[in-house]
């Protein structure tokens, strides 16, 4: 006789941030293991899923990949400037997050500095990012959707979040 399938819980994770920081690549990498070199600018939202084991419970992580800003803005702003401005725009993203996620205990959040493979060209140093993350009670992960050697960090981002969500009341 077929056994009834256990009801799996689904945790939703919303990935927000400026356009071009690698939100699509990061979620794609976590869910498929691949680096997708040619991404289309995300229109609206997309989601990708992966099952994860959180302390013995199999949970479906549903990653919602959002669109950062209009694509035309990208080409008009030089790369080096965008890089830093994606950090400077964090308060606006946090404000938006607080506006829509008004959970009393505070919704679990993680700050990701993607493209760690380009670290030597980055204008956002780790200490500055860490201070910002600390002041907003978020763990900071520097990761790369591109470099295989940094894949462990991508796993850590989403598994840490899954643990936090499991503990969240
Ligand atoms: P999104 O607009 O935030 O969704 O950004 P995408 O995921 O579309 O990525 C924007 C660009 O950055 C693409 O050209 C990607 O190939 C590139 N990219 C994404 N992640 C990385 C990374 O970790 N390292 C490097 N070097 N490039 C990346
Ligand atoms: Mg995208």
GROMACS .gro file of C-alpha atoms and ligand atoms in nm:
model
  198
    1UNK     CA    1   0.000   0.000   0.000
    2UNK     CA    2   0.143   0.343  -0.089
    3UNK     CA    3   0.249   0.546   0.208
    4UNK     CA    4   0.108   0.899   0.227
    5UNK     CA    5   0.379   1.153   0.149
    6UNK     CA    6   0.467   1.366   0.450
    7UNK     CA    7   0.360   1.725   0.423
    8UNK     CA    8   0.669   1.931   0.349
    9UNK     CA    9   0.707   2.280   0.481
   10UNK     CA   10   0.795   2.554   0.236
   11UNK     CA   11   1.011   2.847   0.343
   12UNK     CA   12   1.003   3.153   0.124
   13UNK     CA   13   1.317   3.359   0.083
   14UNK     CA   14   1.306   3.691  -0.098
   15UNK     CA   15   1.627   3.806  -0.264
   16UNK     CA   16   1.644   4.183  -0.296
   17UNK     CA   17   1.911   4.432  -0.391
   18UNK     CA   18   2.025   4.653  -0.676
   19UNK     CA   19   2.014   4.530  -1.029
   20UNK     CA   20   2.329   4.353  -1.154
   21UNK     CA   21   2.460   4.246  -0.815
   22UNK     CA   22   2.398   3.881  -0.904
   23UNK     CA   23   2.064   3.790  -0.745
   24UNK     CA   24   1.962   3.573  -1.037
   25UNK     CA   25   2.301   3.401  -1.060
   26UNK     CA   26   2.310   3.337  -0.686
   27UNK     CA   27   1.969   3.174  -0.669
   28UNK     CA   28   2.036   2.980  -0.988
   29UNK     CA   29   2.369   2.858  -0.856
   30UNK     CA   30   2.219   2.742  -0.528
   31UNK     CA   31   1.930   2.561  -0.695
   32UNK     CA   32   2.108   2.409  -0.995
   33UNK     CA   33   2.475   2.412  -0.900
   34UNK     CA   34   2.555   2.596  -1.224
   35UNK     CA   35   2.678   2.944  -1.299
   36UNK     CA   36   2.451   3.098  -1.554
   37UNK     CA   37   2.667   3.337  -1.750
   38UNK     CA   38   2.405   3.504  -1.964
   39UNK     CA   39   2.119   3.614  -1.748
   40UNK     CA   40   1.831   3.821  -1.869
   41UNK     CA   41   1.736   4.114  -1.651
   42UNK     CA   42   1.467   3.977  -1.424
   43UNK     CA   43   1.123   4.108  -1.503
   44UNK     CA   44   0.897   4.116  -1.202
   45UNK     CA   45   0.972   3.804  -0.999
   46UNK     CA   46   1.087   3.450  -1.065
   47UNK     CA   47   1.127   3.171  -0.820
   48UNK     CA   48   1.360   2.873  -0.791
   49UNK     CA   49   1.337   2.588  -0.543
   50UNK     CA   50   1.559   2.341  -0.368
   51UNK     CA   51   1.503   2.087  -0.093
   52UNK     CA   52   1.726   2.129   0.209
   53UNK     CA   53   1.775   1.925   0.521
   54UNK     CA   54   1.739   2.142   0.830
   55UNK     CA   55   1.816   1.942   1.143
   56UNK     CA   56   1.658   1.631   0.998
   57UNK     CA   57   1.355   1.802   0.849
   58UNK     CA   58   1.334   1.817   0.472
   59UNK     CA   59   1.220   2.166   0.381
   60UNK     CA   60   1.151   2.320   0.045
   61UNK     CA   61   1.335   2.651   0.012
   62UNK     CA   62   1.160   2.872  -0.236
   63UNK     CA   63   1.386   3.153  -0.351
   64UNK     CA   64   1.207   3.453  -0.494
   65UNK     CA   65   1.429   3.642  -0.732
   66UNK     CA   66   1.322   4.001  -0.779
   67UNK     CA   67   1.399   4.277  -1.026
   68UNK     CA   68   1.621   4.549  -0.883
   69UNK     CA   69   1.564   4.850  -1.101
   70UNK     CA   70   1.506   4.942  -1.462
   71UNK     CA   71   1.753   4.785  -1.698
   72UNK     CA   72   1.828   5.110  -1.878
   73UNK     CA   73   1.969   5.251  -1.557
   74UNK     CA   74   2.241   4.985  -1.573
   75UNK     CA   75   2.401   5.090  -1.896
   76UNK     CA   76   2.407   5.456  -1.803
   77UNK     CA   77   2.602   5.414  -1.483
   78UNK     CA   78   2.967   5.305  -1.498
   79UNK     CA   79   3.052   4.971  -1.341
   80UNK     CA   80   3.282   5.095  -1.066
   81UNK     CA   81   3.020   5.338  -0.946
   82UNK     CA   82   2.739   5.080  -0.949
   83UNK     CA   83   2.949   4.849  -0.739
   84UNK     CA   84   2.968   5.093  -0.451
   85UNK     CA   85   2.620   5.230  -0.497
   86UNK     CA   86   2.472   4.884  -0.449
   87UNK     CA   87   2.617   4.906  -0.097
   88UNK     CA   88   2.504   5.264  -0.046
   89UNK     CA   89   2.151   5.167  -0.146
   90UNK     CA   90   2.125   4.908   0.134
   91UNK     CA   91   1.930   5.137   0.371
   92UNK     CA   92   1.660   5.174   0.107
   93UNK     CA   93   1.638   4.797   0.064
   94UNK     CA   94   1.619   4.746   0.439
   95UNK     CA   95   1.350   5.008   0.466
   96UNK     CA   96   1.151   4.830   0.198
   97UNK     CA   97   1.202   4.500   0.376
   98UNK     CA   98   1.080   4.645   0.706
   99UNK     CA   99   0.780   4.794   0.534
  100UNK     CA  100   0.654   4.466   0.392
  101UNK     CA  101   0.787   4.216   0.647
  102UNK     CA  102   0.648   4.352   0.971
  103UNK     CA  103   0.697   4.038   1.176
  104UNK     CA  104   0.714   4.123   1.547
  105UNK     CA  105   1.030   3.922   1.609
  106UNK     CA  106   1.199   4.075   1.305
  107UNK     CA  107   1.222   3.867   0.993
  108UNK     CA  108   1.550   3.674   0.958
  109UNK     CA  109   1.781   3.851   0.714
  110UNK     CA  110   2.122   3.792   0.569
  111UNK     CA  111   2.351   4.036   0.393
  112UNK     CA  112   2.536   3.897   0.093
  113UNK     CA  113   2.837   4.054  -0.073
  114UNK     CA  114   2.841   3.869  -0.404
  115UNK     CA  115   3.119   3.864  -0.666
  116UNK     CA  116   3.389   3.790  -0.410
  117UNK     CA  117   3.598   3.667  -0.705
  118UNK     CA  118   3.632   4.036  -0.799
  119UNK     CA  119   3.726   4.131  -0.445
  120UNK     CA  120   4.047   4.312  -0.540
  121UNK     CA  121   3.844   4.548  -0.759
  122UNK     CA  122   3.578   4.607  -0.495
  123UNK     CA  123   3.528   4.945  -0.328
  124UNK     CA  124   3.332   4.788  -0.044
  125UNK     CA  125   3.579   4.647   0.205
  126UNK     CA  126   3.481   4.361   0.431
  127UNK     CA  127   3.511   4.561   0.755
  128UNK     CA  128   3.271   4.827   0.632
  129UNK     CA  129   3.023   4.565   0.517
  130UNK     CA  130   3.061   4.374   0.843
  131UNK     CA  131   2.997   4.685   1.051
  132UNK     CA  132   2.685   4.757   0.852
  133UNK     CA  133   2.563   4.399   0.886
  134UNK     CA  134   2.629   4.400   1.263
  135UNK     CA  135   2.440   4.723   1.312
  136UNK     CA  136   2.138   4.565   1.148
  137UNK     CA  137   2.169   4.226   1.322
  138UNK     CA  138   2.239   4.040   1.000
  139UNK     CA  139   2.513   3.787   0.936
  140UNK     CA  140   2.736   3.885   0.642
  141UNK     CA  141   2.840   3.636   0.376
  142UNK     CA  142   3.083   3.716   0.100
  143UNK     CA  143   3.029   3.475  -0.184
  144UNK     CA  144   3.062   3.422  -0.553
  145UNK     CA  145   2.802   3.273  -0.781
  146UNK     CA  146   3.080   3.235  -1.037
  147UNK     CA  147   3.377   3.075  -0.859
  148UNK     CA  148   3.347   2.709  -0.769
  149UNK     CA  149   3.580   2.746  -0.476
  150UNK     CA  150   3.333   2.986  -0.313
  151UNK     CA  151   3.037   2.752  -0.356
  152UNK     CA  152   3.050   2.656   0.013
  153UNK     CA  153   2.959   3.013   0.096
  154UNK     CA  154   2.653   3.003  -0.123
  155UNK     CA  155   2.541   2.688   0.054
  156UNK     CA  156   2.607   2.861   0.386
  157UNK     CA  157   2.395   3.164   0.295
  158UNK     CA  158   2.080   2.971   0.229
  159UNK     CA  159   2.130   2.697   0.488
  160UNK     CA  160   2.190   2.958   0.758
  161UNK     CA  161   1.874   3.134   0.652
  162UNK     CA  162   1.679   2.807   0.652
  163UNK     CA  163   1.797   2.739   1.010
  164UNK     CA  164   1.697   3.089   1.116
  165UNK     CA  165   1.356   3.047   0.957
  166UNK     CA  166   1.305   2.714   1.129
  167UNK     CA  167   1.378   2.875   1.468
  168UNK     CA  168   1.173   3.186   1.389
  169UNK     CA  169   0.843   3.219   1.571
  170LIG     P1  170   2.079   4.058  -1.091
  170LIG     O1  171   2.037   4.174  -1.176
  170LIG     O2  172   2.104   4.101  -0.949
  170LIG     O3  173   1.984   3.942  -1.100
  170LIG     O4  174   2.221   4.010  -1.146
  170LIG     P2  175   2.254   3.884  -1.243
  170LIG     O5  176   2.245   3.757  -1.165
  170LIG     O6  177   2.174   3.895  -1.367
  170LIG     O7  178   2.409   3.911  -1.273
  170LIG     C1  179   2.451   4.033  -1.327
  170LIG     C2  180   2.586   4.017  -1.393
  170LIG     O8  181   2.685   3.986  -1.295
  170LIG     C3  182   2.592   3.904  -1.496
  170LIG     O9  183   2.672   3.947  -1.602
  170LIG     C4  184   2.658   3.789  -1.421
  170LIG    O10  185   2.729   3.703  -1.509
  170LIG     C5  186   2.751   3.863  -1.327
  170LIG     N1  187   2.773   3.790  -1.201
  170LIG     C6  188   2.681   3.741  -1.116
  170LIG     N2  189   2.737   3.684  -1.010
  170LIG     C7  190   2.872   3.696  -1.026
  170LIG     C8  191   2.986   3.657  -0.947
  170LIG    O11  192   2.977   3.600  -0.838
  170LIG     N3  193   3.108   3.691  -0.997
  170LIG     C9  194   3.122   3.757  -1.117
  170LIG     N4  195   3.247   3.784  -1.156
  170LIG     N5  196   3.019   3.794  -1.192
  170LIG    C10  197   2.895   3.765  -1.147
  171LIG    MG1  198   1.799   3.924  -1.194
   0.00000   0.00000   0.00000
